[in-house]
Amino acid sequence: MPHDDIILSMNNITKKFGTVKALSDVNLEVRRGEIHAICGENGAGKSTLMNVLSGVYPFGSYSGDIVFDGKVCKYKNINDSEADGIVIIQQELALSPYLSIAENIFIGNEQAKAGVIDWNETRSEAAKLLARVGLPENVDTKIMDLGVGKQQLVEIAKALSKNVKLLILDEPTAALNDEDSAHLLDLVRQLRNEQGVTSIIITHKLNEVADIADDVTIIRDGSTVGQMEITAETPLDQDELIRKMVGRELTNLYPDHQANKPGNEYLRVKDWTVHHPLDADRIVVDHANFYVRAGEIVGLAGLMGAGRTEMAMSVFGRSYGSRISGEVYIKGKKSIFPMSNRLSMLGWPMPLRIAKSTV
Ligand SMILES: Nc1ncnc2c1ncn2[C@@H]1O[C@H](COP(=O)(O)OP(=O)(O)O)[C@@H](O)[C@H]1O
Ligand SMILES: [Mg+2]
């Protein structure tokens, strides 16, 4: 695309972590004012590439070069890239739960007069930004009282306060329900159409790519394996995209379930209730019940913030939470173990391991 106005080009980016080569000669070209999707399987290197771009991994810690808006970039940290109008919203949201929306938007970028924070200005500017992202909340509301979808909008409001030219969203809808996802994607589209904001969006959801992206770059095992342009005349070929992402023909996206015959009940958790470790009035897990039979795999599904990790950790050695109540049975026998001690679990007949969820 020689005639296009390229706002960003990343050329031959290679990044190693010790002996692990996370990125190998990756190329990315983004046109001004477009929504550019980056697709690839887990571990492909998408987040690493964006961290290189935004200075999280500073100049010198990778090889290759970055040109943004006509300028060669040698960012030492995230502040440097923000000064150029590149704002990244990380996979894990980085807001402070105990601060208000207004405080979060302007943290590190305070609205101050003569060295003193101007709260009237802070609150009225925050209110204007919330209106721009379509979030009808009071600016004094604490972040912890907002759902993930709304927190995501606060992150975007914060990005707008920094005069963003390139907005990077790393799997923004992974933890959102359909309605919140649709609102977020509409907003990204609106920023493009009305303010010419360029966006890079990392997502696994192919329908979102088809819906919102103008271009897609596909990364596999740390290398760029393809780029596809999406227009009204040439809509996204999802099969082609999947083939590029996984590197082989995929005849069956959801292979047949292999039947397994589980044994007898091994673990049962009854009426498990857990309160927040710092805010003992807040219920995080509310009378949860589940059981596990010998030899089976049990999935815990739920949106981010639903309490999956908290439930698992509170059962495992009570390593999360306060005011825990409920019962645990092992092979039908009620289990009693000392409170608040991870090591107490060593006495359990079965090693329970909790893997951190990555979804
Ligand atoms: N800080 C790190 N230290 C060591 N290895 C890392 C680090 N960050 C990422 N990696 C490795 O780099 C590869 C790419 O990771 P990542 O960019 O997070 O993938 P993606 O975002 O596409 O899922 C993976 O193999 C991952 O294990
Ligand atoms: Mg990632």
XYZ file of C-alpha atoms and ligand atoms in Angstrom:
387
model
C 0.000 0.000 0.000
C 2.539 2.610 -1.134
C 0.152 5.566 -1.323
C -1.289 5.187 2.105
C -0.438 7.420 4.974
C 1.415 5.145 7.378
C 1.305 6.395 10.966
C 3.284 3.509 12.441
C 5.822 1.092 11.123
C 7.640 -1.418 13.253
C 10.445 -3.041 11.304
C 12.232 -6.302 12.039
C 11.469 -6.221 15.731
C 13.270 -8.965 17.642
C 12.882 -9.319 21.387
C 14.394 -11.960 23.613
C 13.737 -12.843 27.236
C 16.916 -14.626 28.241
C 17.108 -17.447 25.763
C 13.420 -17.223 24.792
C 12.894 -15.408 21.521
C 9.462 -13.862 21.975
C 9.606 -11.843 18.742
C 11.606 -12.598 15.659
C 11.803 -9.992 12.871
C 8.226 -8.859 13.303
C 6.864 -6.220 10.957
C 3.774 -4.131 11.516
C 2.437 -1.311 9.394
C -0.563 0.735 10.516
C -2.349 3.344 8.415
C -3.418 6.667 9.873
C -7.007 6.653 11.116
C -7.594 2.930 10.808
C -8.510 0.202 13.256
C -5.828 -2.430 12.996
C -6.379 -5.826 14.563
C -3.522 -8.033 15.717
C -4.413 -11.704 15.875
C -2.519 -14.731 17.017
C -2.767 -17.592 19.450
C -1.887 -17.266 23.117
C 1.834 -16.745 23.495
C 2.296 -15.619 19.880
C 3.927 -12.365 20.996
C 1.136 -9.830 20.595
C 1.419 -8.215 24.023
C 5.201 -8.231 23.831
C 5.076 -6.351 20.523
C 2.817 -3.704 22.030
C 5.043 -3.413 25.078
C 7.988 -2.805 22.780
C 6.001 -0.126 20.972
C 4.917 1.688 24.119
C 8.306 1.684 25.817
C 7.422 -0.835 28.532
C 10.431 -2.651 27.065
C 12.780 0.274 26.478
C 14.829 1.101 23.439
C 17.954 -1.050 23.553
C 16.170 -4.081 24.986
C 14.992 -5.116 21.507
C 16.346 -4.833 17.994
C 14.665 -3.352 14.955
C 13.197 0.093 14.553
C 9.971 1.933 15.132
C 8.761 4.964 13.206
C 5.685 6.718 14.547
C 4.166 9.752 12.891
C 7.301 10.363 10.868
C 9.644 10.136 13.822
C 12.086 7.394 14.801
C 11.144 6.260 18.303
C 13.577 5.394 21.050
C 11.273 5.262 24.024
C 12.829 4.711 27.427
C 9.523 4.190 29.191
C 5.780 4.487 28.831
C 5.812 8.235 29.561
C 7.924 8.793 26.452
C 5.420 7.047 24.195
C 2.501 8.820 25.841
C 4.157 12.138 25.138
C 3.939 11.189 21.442
C 0.257 10.243 21.779
C 0.597 6.458 22.037
C -1.561 5.100 24.840
C -1.747 1.422 25.736
C -4.569 -0.111 27.724
C -3.138 -3.296 29.137
C -4.786 -6.677 29.360
C -4.862 -6.336 33.124
C -6.538 -3.036 33.905
C -4.338 -0.683 35.855
C -6.811 1.481 37.737
C -6.642 2.045 41.487
C -9.766 0.485 43.018
C -9.929 2.740 46.058
C -9.642 5.995 44.111
C -12.468 7.763 42.309
C -13.007 7.855 38.568
C -11.762 11.466 38.426
C -8.654 10.681 40.482
C -7.859 7.690 38.286
C -8.217 9.628 35.060
C -5.765 12.302 36.140
C -3.389 10.299 38.293
C 0.152 11.203 37.265
C -1.258 13.986 35.122
C -2.904 16.109 37.803
C -4.887 19.207 37.042
C -2.937 21.581 39.260
C -2.590 25.278 39.854
C 0.568 26.508 41.580
C 1.390 22.986 42.677
C -2.008 22.360 44.249
C -4.535 19.980 42.711
C -7.516 21.848 41.353
C -10.351 19.507 42.271
C -13.070 21.532 40.554
C -11.115 21.410 37.317
C -10.299 17.714 37.830
C -13.933 16.804 38.349
C -15.364 18.926 35.543
C -12.741 17.720 33.029
C -13.368 14.134 34.126
C -17.113 14.616 33.614
C -16.499 15.864 30.062
C -14.347 12.833 29.316
C -16.977 10.457 30.703
C -19.531 12.057 28.411
C -17.204 11.445 25.449
C -16.950 7.739 26.229
C -20.664 7.411 26.994
C -20.339 6.537 30.668
C -23.080 8.122 32.768
C -21.394 7.809 36.160
C -20.590 10.297 38.884
C -16.885 11.175 38.704
C -16.584 10.594 42.472
C -17.572 6.927 42.173
C -14.816 4.595 43.299
C -13.390 2.243 40.681
C -14.119 -0.800 42.847
C -17.822 -0.050 42.555
C -17.723 -0.293 38.748
C -17.980 -3.433 36.651
C -15.168 -4.363 34.263
C -16.984 -2.903 31.246
C -17.231 0.500 32.877
C -13.643 0.341 34.106
C -12.587 -0.221 30.519
C -14.405 2.989 29.550
C -12.626 4.866 32.338
C -9.334 3.646 30.854
C -10.363 5.051 27.500
C -11.427 8.340 29.100
C -7.980 8.457 30.658
C -6.395 7.843 27.259
C -8.437 10.677 25.771
C -7.195 13.023 28.509
C -3.713 12.432 27.134
C -4.577 13.503 23.572
C -4.224 10.034 22.196
C -3.246 9.575 18.549
C -2.743 5.821 18.673
C -4.837 3.823 21.100
C -3.703 0.271 21.819
C -6.224 -2.110 23.364
C -4.879 -5.475 24.482
C -7.779 -7.956 24.512
C -10.234 -5.336 25.747
C -13.337 -7.459 25.413
C -11.946 -10.734 26.795
C -13.761 -10.222 30.093
C -16.770 -8.269 28.868
C -20.289 -9.444 28.184
C -21.770 -8.917 24.710
C -23.440 -5.636 25.528
C -20.343 -4.049 27.075
C -18.209 -5.362 24.206
C -20.532 -3.812 21.644
C -20.425 -0.471 23.444
C -16.634 -0.536 23.599
C -16.234 -1.393 19.931
C -18.714 1.333 18.966
C -16.647 3.788 20.916
C -13.429 2.775 19.158
C -15.207 3.169 15.835
C -16.559 6.548 16.869
C -13.086 7.745 17.907
C -11.849 6.767 14.454
C -14.736 8.345 12.550
C -15.104 11.542 14.505
C -11.611 12.252 15.803
C -9.346 10.306 13.489
C -7.890 8.251 16.342
C -5.912 5.265 15.067
C -6.391 2.080 17.095
C -4.636 -1.222 17.422
C -6.841 -3.877 18.925
C -5.676 -7.296 20.016
C -8.491 -9.773 20.100
C -9.200 -13.473 19.825
C -12.780 -12.873 18.807
C -12.967 -13.280 15.056
C -16.424 -11.763 14.790
C -15.024 -8.583 16.322
C -12.195 -8.533 13.810
C -14.686 -8.960 10.981
C -16.854 -6.254 12.479
C -14.428 -3.518 13.330
C -10.999 -3.931 11.739
C -9.749 -2.260 8.574
C -6.586 -4.345 8.564
C -5.358 -7.432 10.369
C -1.806 -8.499 11.093
C -1.362 -12.119 12.119
C 1.454 -13.195 14.407
C 2.437 -16.776 15.027
C 5.273 -17.986 17.264
C 6.834 -14.525 17.372
C 6.768 -13.913 13.615
C 4.503 -11.971 11.303
C 2.764 -14.515 9.097
C 0.346 -12.370 7.213
C -1.656 -9.245 6.767
C -5.222 -8.958 5.498
C -7.132 -5.870 4.501
C -10.861 -5.812 5.184
C -13.190 -3.680 3.114
C -16.876 -3.735 2.276
C -15.989 -5.528 -0.972
C -13.516 -7.919 0.628
C -14.923 -8.987 3.996
C -12.812 -11.029 6.374
C -12.252 -14.653 5.404
C -12.375 -16.154 8.896
C -11.157 -19.588 7.795
C -8.119 -18.016 6.194
C -7.438 -16.018 9.358
C -7.680 -19.131 11.554
C -5.408 -21.062 9.192
C -2.788 -18.334 9.460
C -3.119 -18.090 13.228
C -2.677 -21.797 13.899
C -0.465 -22.601 10.915
C -2.401 -25.576 9.622
C -5.753 -26.531 8.163
C -8.359 -26.491 10.811
C -11.170 -28.767 9.826
C -12.902 -28.714 13.159
C -12.770 -25.681 15.418
C -14.368 -27.627 18.275
C -13.183 -31.259 18.089
C -15.531 -33.951 19.363
C -15.646 -34.253 23.097
C -13.810 -37.361 24.250
C -16.097 -39.230 26.583
C -14.595 -39.910 29.996
C -16.053 -41.999 32.752
C -15.431 -40.218 36.037
C -15.119 -42.135 39.282
C -16.736 -41.430 42.605
C -17.062 -38.034 44.155
C -13.737 -36.877 45.543
C -14.275 -33.294 46.626
C -17.442 -31.415 47.477
C -17.655 -27.753 48.471
C -20.908 -26.648 50.039
C -22.317 -23.158 50.618
C -18.870 -21.662 50.271
C -18.991 -17.992 51.190
C -16.006 -15.659 51.168
C -15.676 -11.980 51.967
C -13.125 -9.552 50.613
C -9.836 -9.705 52.567
C -9.716 -5.936 53.118
C -13.389 -5.097 53.085
C -15.030 -7.772 55.215
C -18.544 -6.555 54.400
C -18.130 -7.302 50.735
C -19.157 -10.784 49.609
C -16.909 -12.146 46.871
C -18.161 -15.738 46.783
C -21.765 -16.264 47.802
C -22.872 -19.757 48.819
C -21.058 -21.505 45.972
C -21.463 -25.242 45.538
C -19.514 -27.644 43.394
C -18.120 -31.163 43.371
C -15.309 -32.947 41.619
C -15.290 -36.653 40.802
C -12.123 -38.681 40.623
C -10.421 -38.481 37.240
C -12.486 -35.667 35.787
C -11.661 -32.165 34.663
C -13.994 -29.512 36.004
C -14.030 -26.091 34.383
C -14.837 -22.942 36.343
C -16.353 -20.490 33.895
C -17.244 -16.858 34.458
C -16.384 -13.316 33.501
C -13.427 -11.490 34.999
C -14.352 -10.442 38.519
C -16.926 -13.202 38.876
C -14.918 -14.738 41.733
C -13.435 -17.833 40.090
C -9.867 -17.360 41.325
C -11.096 -16.136 44.697
C -13.234 -19.217 45.154
C -10.437 -21.587 44.212
C -7.863 -19.836 46.389
C -10.145 -19.598 49.389
C -10.770 -23.337 49.245
C -7.100 -24.067 48.758
C -5.600 -23.432 52.199
C -7.897 -20.451 52.695
C -5.246 -18.440 50.895
C -7.704 -15.693 49.976
C -10.476 -13.842 51.727
C -11.946 -13.236 55.153
C -14.992 -14.519 57.045
C -14.947 -17.764 55.084
C -17.808 -20.132 55.745
C -19.052 -23.330 54.179
C -18.063 -26.964 54.213
C -15.537 -29.093 52.405
C -15.954 -32.859 52.029
C -13.318 -35.258 50.819
C -14.593 -38.638 49.718
C -17.820 -37.810 51.518
C -16.080 -37.051 54.813
C -16.259 -33.560 56.232
C -12.818 -32.032 56.284
C -11.629 -29.807 59.082
C -8.432 -27.897 58.645
C -6.926 -24.997 60.571
C -7.905 -21.529 59.457
C -5.789 -19.103 57.467
C -2.810 -21.260 56.849
C -1.666 -22.293 53.421
C 0.566 -24.958 54.843
C -2.394 -26.643 56.465
C -3.242 -27.956 53.043
C -0.134 -30.076 53.020
C -2.050 -32.399 55.272
C -4.667 -32.946 52.612
C -4.790 -36.381 51.080
C -4.714 -35.008 47.545
C -2.366 -32.307 46.259
C -4.615 -29.553 44.989
C -2.975 -27.204 42.571
C -4.502 -23.975 41.447
C -3.216 -22.637 38.152
C -3.646 -18.928 37.548
C -6.226 -18.433 34.847
C -5.034 -16.634 31.754
C -8.387 -15.880 30.229
N 8.455 -11.069 30.818
C 8.624 -12.210 30.154
N 9.638 -13.048 30.477
C 9.829 -14.193 29.793
N 9.074 -14.606 28.770
C 8.055 -13.822 28.399
C 7.777 -12.599 29.072
N 6.692 -12.018 28.490
C 6.319 -12.862 27.505
N 7.134 -13.937 27.442
C 7.051 -15.032 26.473
O 6.993 -14.463 25.186
C 6.046 -15.120 24.381
C 4.998 -14.146 23.890
O 4.196 -13.737 24.959
P 3.036 -12.644 24.814
O 3.555 -11.479 24.071
O 2.490 -12.388 26.159
O 1.970 -13.423 23.927
P 0.462 -13.032 23.544
O 0.171 -11.668 24.051
O 0.414 -13.126 22.054
O -0.402 -14.077 24.158
C 5.496 -16.251 25.206
O 6.221 -17.406 24.898
C 5.739 -15.795 26.615
O 5.878 -16.904 27.470
Mg -1.265 -11.025 25.446
